[in-house]
């Protein structure tokens, strides 16, 4: 769902209805996918595709919400964002069950799990960066970074947003095993916030999901208080 200019309350209600229906849909689909998880390569490929599509939907919900933020009151915005983060948490729990005891799925889906946990903890705030991180697309992440550099130079991108997104991209690249330049490492060290630094500390590689989940759960609980 993409919102244009002049969004109306009815369209916001439609987004909320979409979230409610999606919760039911995800529950059914995950049940079917858990049944598939122990099967062969074709099923594994289909499972990964379905999971990526689900993650895309959730990231689109976050993006739609940010696009219509100015037209919502603070309570509406926070409640809807909380619901979407809770869906991501449920997605992550189900993903963990699917991966349990299946090393093929761990290899295929570990990047997706870490990206989801980055979103839940709000270490990452940019839906498109989370998508590319989840799909293990370092080349596309570098392309996006180059586009951001150009946009900053011509005044199309505000410095604060540039810094936030560049930190997310560099962190994702490092987690995907990409080598960063000395300048990029220095930029990351100078600009990483507290939550992102903690995310870095507990997620030294793609296999440390349990520790990252603990951080994510802590951050979700903080938002509820």
PDB file of C-alpha atoms in Angstrom:
ATOM      1  CA  UNK A   1       0.000   0.000   0.000  1.00  0.00           C
ATOM      2  CA  UNK A   2       1.436   3.327  -1.052  1.00  0.00           C
ATOM      3  CA  UNK A   3      -0.092   6.566   0.235  1.00  0.00           C
ATOM      4  CA  UNK A   4      -0.059   9.725  -1.827  1.00  0.00           C
ATOM      5  CA  UNK A   5      -0.626  13.349  -0.953  1.00  0.00           C
ATOM      6  CA  UNK A   6      -3.762  14.250   0.952  1.00  0.00           C
ATOM      7  CA  UNK A   7      -4.194  10.945   2.743  1.00  0.00           C
ATOM      8  CA  UNK A   8      -7.481  10.637   4.591  1.00  0.00           C
ATOM      9  CA  UNK A   9      -8.300   8.978   7.936  1.00  0.00           C
ATOM     10  CA  UNK A  10     -10.083   6.207   6.001  1.00  0.00           C
ATOM     11  CA  UNK A  11      -6.807   5.331   4.290  1.00  0.00           C
ATOM     12  CA  UNK A  12      -5.044   5.164   7.635  1.00  0.00           C
ATOM     13  CA  UNK A  13      -7.825   2.844   8.853  1.00  0.00           C
ATOM     14  CA  UNK A  14      -7.189   0.690   5.785  1.00  0.00           C
ATOM     15  CA  UNK A  15      -3.535   0.374   6.829  1.00  0.00           C
ATOM     16  CA  UNK A  16      -4.616  -0.692  10.317  1.00  0.00           C
ATOM     17  CA  UNK A  17      -7.055  -3.242   8.841  1.00  0.00           C
ATOM     18  CA  UNK A  18      -4.256  -4.553   6.636  1.00  0.00           C
ATOM     19  CA  UNK A  19      -2.065  -5.086   9.696  1.00  0.00           C
ATOM     20  CA  UNK A  20      -4.823  -7.034  11.491  1.00  0.00           C
ATOM     21  CA  UNK A  21      -5.488  -9.288   8.495  1.00  0.00           C
ATOM     22  CA  UNK A  22      -1.775  -9.810   7.991  1.00  0.00           C
ATOM     23  CA  UNK A  23      -1.314 -11.143  11.533  1.00  0.00           C
ATOM     24  CA  UNK A  24      -3.824 -13.928  10.772  1.00  0.00           C
ATOM     25  CA  UNK A  25      -2.243 -14.611   7.381  1.00  0.00           C
ATOM     26  CA  UNK A  26       1.271 -14.903   8.790  1.00  0.00           C
ATOM     27  CA  UNK A  27       0.144 -17.361  11.453  1.00  0.00           C
ATOM     28  CA  UNK A  28      -1.386 -19.722   8.889  1.00  0.00           C
ATOM     29  CA  UNK A  29       1.480 -19.423   6.432  1.00  0.00           C
ATOM     30  CA  UNK A  30       4.121 -20.091   9.073  1.00  0.00           C
ATOM     31  CA  UNK A  31       2.269 -23.250  10.137  1.00  0.00           C
ATOM     32  CA  UNK A  32       2.430 -24.517   6.561  1.00  0.00           C
ATOM     33  CA  UNK A  33       6.072 -23.493   6.197  1.00  0.00           C
ATOM     34  CA  UNK A  34       7.137 -25.271   9.378  1.00  0.00           C
ATOM     35  CA  UNK A  35       5.653 -28.423   7.842  1.00  0.00           C
ATOM     36  CA  UNK A  36       7.776 -27.800   4.735  1.00  0.00           C
ATOM     37  CA  UNK A  37      11.007 -26.970   6.539  1.00  0.00           C
ATOM     38  CA  UNK A  38      12.375 -30.523   6.704  1.00  0.00           C
ATOM     39  CA  UNK A  39      11.922 -31.200   2.980  1.00  0.00           C
ATOM     40  CA  UNK A  40      14.247 -30.832   0.006  1.00  0.00           C
ATOM     41  CA  UNK A  41      16.014 -28.080  -1.882  1.00  0.00           C
ATOM     42  CA  UNK A  42      12.987 -26.992  -3.924  1.00  0.00           C
ATOM     43  CA  UNK A  43      10.870 -26.598  -0.814  1.00  0.00           C
ATOM     44  CA  UNK A  44      13.682 -24.699   0.922  1.00  0.00           C
ATOM     45  CA  UNK A  45      13.891 -22.277  -2.004  1.00  0.00           C
ATOM     46  CA  UNK A  46      10.123 -21.764  -1.953  1.00  0.00           C
ATOM     47  CA  UNK A  47      10.169 -21.270   1.812  1.00  0.00           C
ATOM     48  CA  UNK A  48      12.884 -18.624   1.521  1.00  0.00           C
ATOM     49  CA  UNK A  49      10.917 -16.828  -1.198  1.00  0.00           C
ATOM     50  CA  UNK A  50       7.747 -16.811   0.935  1.00  0.00           C
ATOM     51  CA  UNK A  51       9.641 -15.480   3.946  1.00  0.00           C
ATOM     52  CA  UNK A  52      11.228 -12.721   1.870  1.00  0.00           C
ATOM     53  CA  UNK A  53       7.778 -11.733   0.589  1.00  0.00           C
ATOM     54  CA  UNK A  54       6.452 -11.570   4.143  1.00  0.00           C
ATOM     55  CA  UNK A  55       9.392  -9.437   5.234  1.00  0.00           C
ATOM     56  CA  UNK A  56       8.810  -7.146   2.244  1.00  0.00           C
ATOM     57  CA  UNK A  57       5.201  -6.636   3.350  1.00  0.00           C
ATOM     58  CA  UNK A  58       6.249  -5.751   6.879  1.00  0.00           C
ATOM     59  CA  UNK A  59       8.919  -3.356   5.636  1.00  0.00           C
ATOM     60  CA  UNK A  60       6.328  -1.748   3.351  1.00  0.00           C
ATOM     61  CA  UNK A  61       4.063  -1.248   6.362  1.00  0.00           C
ATOM     62  CA  UNK A  62       6.878   0.565   8.162  1.00  0.00           C
ATOM     63  CA  UNK A  63       7.621   2.664   5.086  1.00  0.00           C
ATOM     64  CA  UNK A  64       3.936   3.574   4.595  1.00  0.00           C
ATOM     65  CA  UNK A  65       3.702   4.521   8.245  1.00  0.00           C
ATOM     66  CA  UNK A  66       6.706   6.849   8.021  1.00  0.00           C
ATOM     67  CA  UNK A  67       5.323   8.447   4.856  1.00  0.00           C
ATOM     68  CA  UNK A  68       2.036   9.349   6.556  1.00  0.00           C
ATOM     69  CA  UNK A  69       3.557  10.228   9.932  1.00  0.00           C
ATOM     70  CA  UNK A  70       2.861  13.958   9.640  1.00  0.00           C
ATOM     71  CA  UNK A  71      -0.843  13.277   9.149  1.00  0.00           C
ATOM     72  CA  UNK A  72      -1.215  11.135  12.286  1.00  0.00           C
ATOM     73  CA  UNK A  73      -1.331  12.193  15.882  1.00  0.00           C
ATOM     74  CA  UNK A  74       1.459  10.908  18.114  1.00  0.00           C
ATOM     75  CA  UNK A  75      -0.651   8.166  19.715  1.00  0.00           C
ATOM     76  CA  UNK A  76      -1.820   6.768  16.356  1.00  0.00           C
ATOM     77  CA  UNK A  77       1.724   6.717  15.031  1.00  0.00           C
ATOM     78  CA  UNK A  78       3.217   5.046  18.104  1.00  0.00           C
ATOM     79  CA  UNK A  79       0.427   2.464  18.364  1.00  0.00           C
ATOM     80  CA  UNK A  80       0.693   1.461  14.715  1.00  0.00           C
ATOM     81  CA  UNK A  81       4.480   1.294  14.834  1.00  0.00           C
ATOM     82  CA  UNK A  82       4.291  -0.814  17.991  1.00  0.00           C
ATOM     83  CA  UNK A  83       1.899  -3.226  16.254  1.00  0.00           C
ATOM     84  CA  UNK A  84       4.247  -3.574  13.293  1.00  0.00           C
ATOM     85  CA  UNK A  85       7.274  -4.173  15.547  1.00  0.00           C
ATOM     86  CA  UNK A  86       5.268  -6.813  17.416  1.00  0.00           C
ATOM     87  CA  UNK A  87       4.534  -8.505  14.084  1.00  0.00           C
ATOM     88  CA  UNK A  88       8.257  -8.473  13.332  1.00  0.00           C
ATOM     89  CA  UNK A  89       8.896 -10.060  16.723  1.00  0.00           C
ATOM     90  CA  UNK A  90       6.348 -12.800  15.973  1.00  0.00           C
ATOM     91  CA  UNK A  91       7.931 -13.249  12.540  1.00  0.00           C
ATOM     92  CA  UNK A  92      11.327 -13.645  14.199  1.00  0.00           C
ATOM     93  CA  UNK A  93      10.026 -16.199  16.726  1.00  0.00           C
ATOM     94  CA  UNK A  94       8.514 -18.282  13.931  1.00  0.00           C
ATOM     95  CA  UNK A  95      11.671 -17.974  11.846  1.00  0.00           C
ATOM     96  CA  UNK A  96      13.728 -19.247  14.755  1.00  0.00           C
ATOM     97  CA  UNK A  97      11.458 -22.308  15.058  1.00  0.00           C
ATOM     98  CA  UNK A  98      11.706 -22.982  11.332  1.00  0.00           C
ATOM     99  CA  UNK A  99      15.525 -22.814  11.462  1.00  0.00           C
ATOM    100  CA  UNK A 100      15.880 -24.934  14.610  1.00  0.00           C
ATOM    101  CA  UNK A 101      17.957 -28.043  13.967  1.00  0.00           C
ATOM    102  CA  UNK A 102      18.185 -27.501  10.199  1.00  0.00           C
ATOM    103  CA  UNK A 103      21.630 -26.288   9.181  1.00  0.00           C
ATOM    104  CA  UNK A 104      20.585 -25.775   5.554  1.00  0.00           C
ATOM    105  CA  UNK A 105      17.942 -23.314   6.680  1.00  0.00           C
ATOM    106  CA  UNK A 106      20.360 -21.693   9.136  1.00  0.00           C
ATOM    107  CA  UNK A 107      22.760 -21.038   6.254  1.00  0.00           C
ATOM    108  CA  UNK A 108      19.956 -19.727   4.033  1.00  0.00           C
ATOM    109  CA  UNK A 109      18.082 -17.611   6.564  1.00  0.00           C
ATOM    110  CA  UNK A 110      20.609 -16.395   9.151  1.00  0.00           C
ATOM    111  CA  UNK A 111      21.071 -13.053   7.380  1.00  0.00           C
ATOM    112  CA  UNK A 112      17.322 -12.538   7.292  1.00  0.00           C
ATOM    113  CA  UNK A 113      17.051 -13.312  11.006  1.00  0.00           C
ATOM    114  CA  UNK A 114      19.757 -10.827  11.937  1.00  0.00           C
ATOM    115  CA  UNK A 115      18.201  -8.125   9.737  1.00  0.00           C
ATOM    116  CA  UNK A 116      14.807  -8.661  11.375  1.00  0.00           C
ATOM    117  CA  UNK A 117      16.381  -8.423  14.806  1.00  0.00           C
ATOM    118  CA  UNK A 118      18.079  -5.178  13.780  1.00  0.00           C
ATOM    119  CA  UNK A 119      14.655  -3.823  12.859  1.00  0.00           C
ATOM    120  CA  UNK A 120      13.000  -5.008  16.085  1.00  0.00           C
ATOM    121  CA  UNK A 121      15.691  -3.429  18.245  1.00  0.00           C
ATOM    122  CA  UNK A 122      15.417  -0.312  16.055  1.00  0.00           C
ATOM    123  CA  UNK A 123      19.152  -0.407  15.461  1.00  0.00           C
ATOM    124  CA  UNK A 124      18.108  -0.124  11.798  1.00  0.00           C
ATOM    125  CA  UNK A 125      15.288   2.255  10.830  1.00  0.00           C
ATOM    126  CA  UNK A 126      15.395   2.198   7.013  1.00  0.00           C
ATOM    127  CA  UNK A 127      13.080  -0.451   5.482  1.00  0.00           C
ATOM    128  CA  UNK A 128      14.980  -0.723   2.193  1.00  0.00           C
ATOM    129  CA  UNK A 129      18.320  -1.252   3.964  1.00  0.00           C
ATOM    130  CA  UNK A 130      16.725  -3.959   6.124  1.00  0.00           C
ATOM    131  CA  UNK A 131      15.355  -5.648   2.986  1.00  0.00           C
ATOM    132  CA  UNK A 132      18.756  -5.705   1.271  1.00  0.00           C
ATOM    133  CA  UNK A 133      20.487  -6.879   4.461  1.00  0.00           C
ATOM    134  CA  UNK A 134      17.965  -9.715   4.845  1.00  0.00           C
ATOM    135  CA  UNK A 135      18.469 -10.810   1.242  1.00  0.00           C
ATOM    136  CA  UNK A 136      22.286 -10.649   1.555  1.00  0.00           C
ATOM    137  CA  UNK A 137      22.726  -8.095  -1.234  1.00  0.00           C
ATOM    138  CA  UNK A 138      26.025  -6.279  -0.521  1.00  0.00           C
ATOM    139  CA  UNK A 139      26.279  -5.054  -4.110  1.00  0.00           C
ATOM    140  CA  UNK A 140      22.900  -3.323  -3.932  1.00  0.00           C
ATOM    141  CA  UNK A 141      23.772  -1.879  -0.532  1.00  0.00           C
ATOM    142  CA  UNK A 142      26.933  -0.348  -2.003  1.00  0.00           C
ATOM    143  CA  UNK A 143      24.924   1.000  -4.955  1.00  0.00           C
ATOM    144  CA  UNK A 144      22.466   2.638  -2.578  1.00  0.00           C
ATOM    145  CA  UNK A 145      25.354   4.172  -0.632  1.00  0.00           C
ATOM    146  CA  UNK A 146      26.843   5.625  -3.828  1.00  0.00           C
ATOM    147  CA  UNK A 147      23.443   7.123  -4.721  1.00  0.00           C
ATOM    148  CA  UNK A 148      23.222   8.650  -1.247  1.00  0.00           C
ATOM    149  CA  UNK A 149      26.685  10.200  -1.649  1.00  0.00           C
ATOM    150  CA  UNK A 150      25.533  11.867  -4.879  1.00  0.00           C
ATOM    151  CA  UNK A 151      22.239  13.033  -3.338  1.00  0.00           C
ATOM    152  CA  UNK A 152      24.100  14.577  -0.409  1.00  0.00           C
ATOM    153  CA  UNK A 153      26.459  16.465  -2.716  1.00  0.00           C
ATOM    154  CA  UNK A 154      23.600  18.025  -4.720  1.00  0.00           C
ATOM    155  CA  UNK A 155      21.492  18.821  -1.673  1.00  0.00           C
ATOM    156  CA  UNK A 156      18.771  16.198  -2.240  1.00  0.00           C
ATOM    157  CA  UNK A 157      19.482  14.378   1.039  1.00  0.00           C
ATOM    158  CA  UNK A 158      19.622  15.933   4.497  1.00  0.00           C
ATOM    159  CA  UNK A 159      22.868  15.334   6.399  1.00  0.00           C
ATOM    160  CA  UNK A 160      21.262  13.705   9.439  1.00  0.00           C
ATOM    161  CA  UNK A 161      19.323  11.177   7.360  1.00  0.00           C
ATOM    162  CA  UNK A 162      22.419  10.485   5.270  1.00  0.00           C
ATOM    163  CA  UNK A 163      24.449   9.724   8.387  1.00  0.00           C
ATOM    164  CA  UNK A 164      21.781   7.411   9.820  1.00  0.00           C
ATOM    165  CA  UNK A 165      21.388   5.413   6.625  1.00  0.00           C
ATOM    166  CA  UNK A 166      25.116   5.246   5.893  1.00  0.00           C
ATOM    167  CA  UNK A 167      25.751   3.826   9.372  1.00  0.00           C
ATOM    168  CA  UNK A 168      23.062   1.192   8.774  1.00  0.00           C
ATOM    169  CA  UNK A 169      24.493   0.245   5.378  1.00  0.00           C
ATOM    170  CA  UNK A 170      28.075   0.016   6.643  1.00  0.00           C
ATOM    171  CA  UNK A 171      26.944  -2.112   9.586  1.00  0.00           C
ATOM    172  CA  UNK A 172      25.010  -4.420   7.261  1.00  0.00           C
ATOM    173  CA  UNK A 173      28.000  -4.735   4.932  1.00  0.00           C
ATOM    174  CA  UNK A 174      30.280  -5.639   7.816  1.00  0.00           C
ATOM    175  CA  UNK A 175      27.794  -8.253   9.074  1.00  0.00           C
ATOM    176  CA  UNK A 176      27.697  -9.744   5.584  1.00  0.00           C
ATOM    177  CA  UNK A 177      31.468 -10.196   5.669  1.00  0.00           C
ATOM    178  CA  UNK A 178      32.332  -7.266   3.402  1.00  0.00           C
ATOM    179  CA  UNK A 179      35.602  -5.418   3.958  1.00  0.00           C
ATOM    180  CA  UNK A 180      35.210  -1.723   4.770  1.00  0.00           C
ATOM    181  CA  UNK A 181      37.724   0.993   3.979  1.00  0.00           C
ATOM    182  CA  UNK A 182      39.567   2.709   6.810  1.00  0.00           C
ATOM    183  CA  UNK A 183      37.463   5.837   6.179  1.00  0.00           C
ATOM    184  CA  UNK A 184      34.230   3.847   6.417  1.00  0.00           C
ATOM    185  CA  UNK A 185      35.367   2.183   9.636  1.00  0.00           C
ATOM    186  CA  UNK A 186      36.168   5.602  11.097  1.00  0.00           C
ATOM    187  CA  UNK A 187      32.775   6.972   9.996  1.00  0.00           C
ATOM    188  CA  UNK A 188      31.016   4.024  11.610  1.00  0.00           C
ATOM    189  CA  UNK A 189      32.900   4.405  14.878  1.00  0.00           C
ATOM    190  CA  UNK A 190      32.194   8.131  15.026  1.00  0.00           C
ATOM    191  CA  UNK A 191      28.483   7.976  14.204  1.00  0.00           C
ATOM    192  CA  UNK A 192      27.031   4.736  15.570  1.00  0.00           C
ATOM    193  CA  UNK A 193      24.427   5.450  18.243  1.00  0.00           C
ATOM    194  CA  UNK A 194      23.998   3.591  21.522  1.00  0.00           C
ATOM    195  CA  UNK A 195      21.468   1.010  20.281  1.00  0.00           C
ATOM    196  CA  UNK A 196      23.478   0.276  17.129  1.00  0.00           C
ATOM    197  CA  UNK A 197      26.688  -0.030  19.142  1.00  0.00           C
ATOM    198  CA  UNK A 198      24.983  -2.524  21.452  1.00  0.00           C
ATOM    199  CA  UNK A 199      23.661  -4.413  18.437  1.00  0.00           C
ATOM    200  CA  UNK A 200      27.210  -4.585  17.096  1.00  0.00           C
ATOM    201  CA  UNK A 201      28.529  -5.805  20.429  1.00  0.00           C
ATOM    202  CA  UNK A 202      26.144  -8.742  20.780  1.00  0.00           C
ATOM    203  CA  UNK A 203      26.072  -9.758  17.108  1.00  0.00           C
ATOM    204  CA  UNK A 204      29.668 -10.360  16.148  1.00  0.00           C
ATOM    205  CA  UNK A 205      28.544 -12.677  13.345  1.00  0.00           C
ATOM    206  CA  UNK A 206      25.436 -14.072  11.679  1.00  0.00           C
ATOM    207  CA  UNK A 207      25.319 -17.014  14.073  1.00  0.00           C
ATOM    208  CA  UNK A 208      24.694 -15.110  17.293  1.00  0.00           C
ATOM    209  CA  UNK A 209      20.938 -14.864  16.925  1.00  0.00           C
ATOM    210  CA  UNK A 210      20.045 -15.761  20.505  1.00  0.00           C
ATOM    211  CA  UNK A 211      22.052 -12.861  21.935  1.00  0.00           C
ATOM    212  CA  UNK A 212      20.606 -10.423  19.430  1.00  0.00           C
ATOM    213  CA  UNK A 213      17.110 -11.686  20.170  1.00  0.00           C
ATOM    214  CA  UNK A 214      17.693 -10.917  23.829  1.00  0.00           C
ATOM    215  CA  UNK A 215      18.613  -7.340  22.908  1.00  0.00           C
ATOM    216  CA  UNK A 216      15.605  -7.063  20.608  1.00  0.00           C
ATOM    217  CA  UNK A 217      13.243  -8.320  23.305  1.00  0.00           C
ATOM    218  CA  UNK A 218      14.710  -5.812  25.744  1.00  0.00           C
ATOM    219  CA  UNK A 219      14.141  -2.935  23.319  1.00  0.00           C
ATOM    220  CA  UNK A 220      10.564  -4.050  22.573  1.00  0.00           C
ATOM    221  CA  UNK A 221       9.800  -4.203  26.291  1.00  0.00           C
ATOM    222  CA  UNK A 222      11.225  -0.673  26.682  1.00  0.00           C
ATOM    223  CA  UNK A 223       8.774   0.616  24.078  1.00  0.00           C
ATOM    224  CA  UNK A 224       5.866  -0.877  26.029  1.00  0.00           C
ATOM    225  CA  UNK A 225       6.719   0.987  29.249  1.00  0.00           C
TER     226      UNK A 225
END
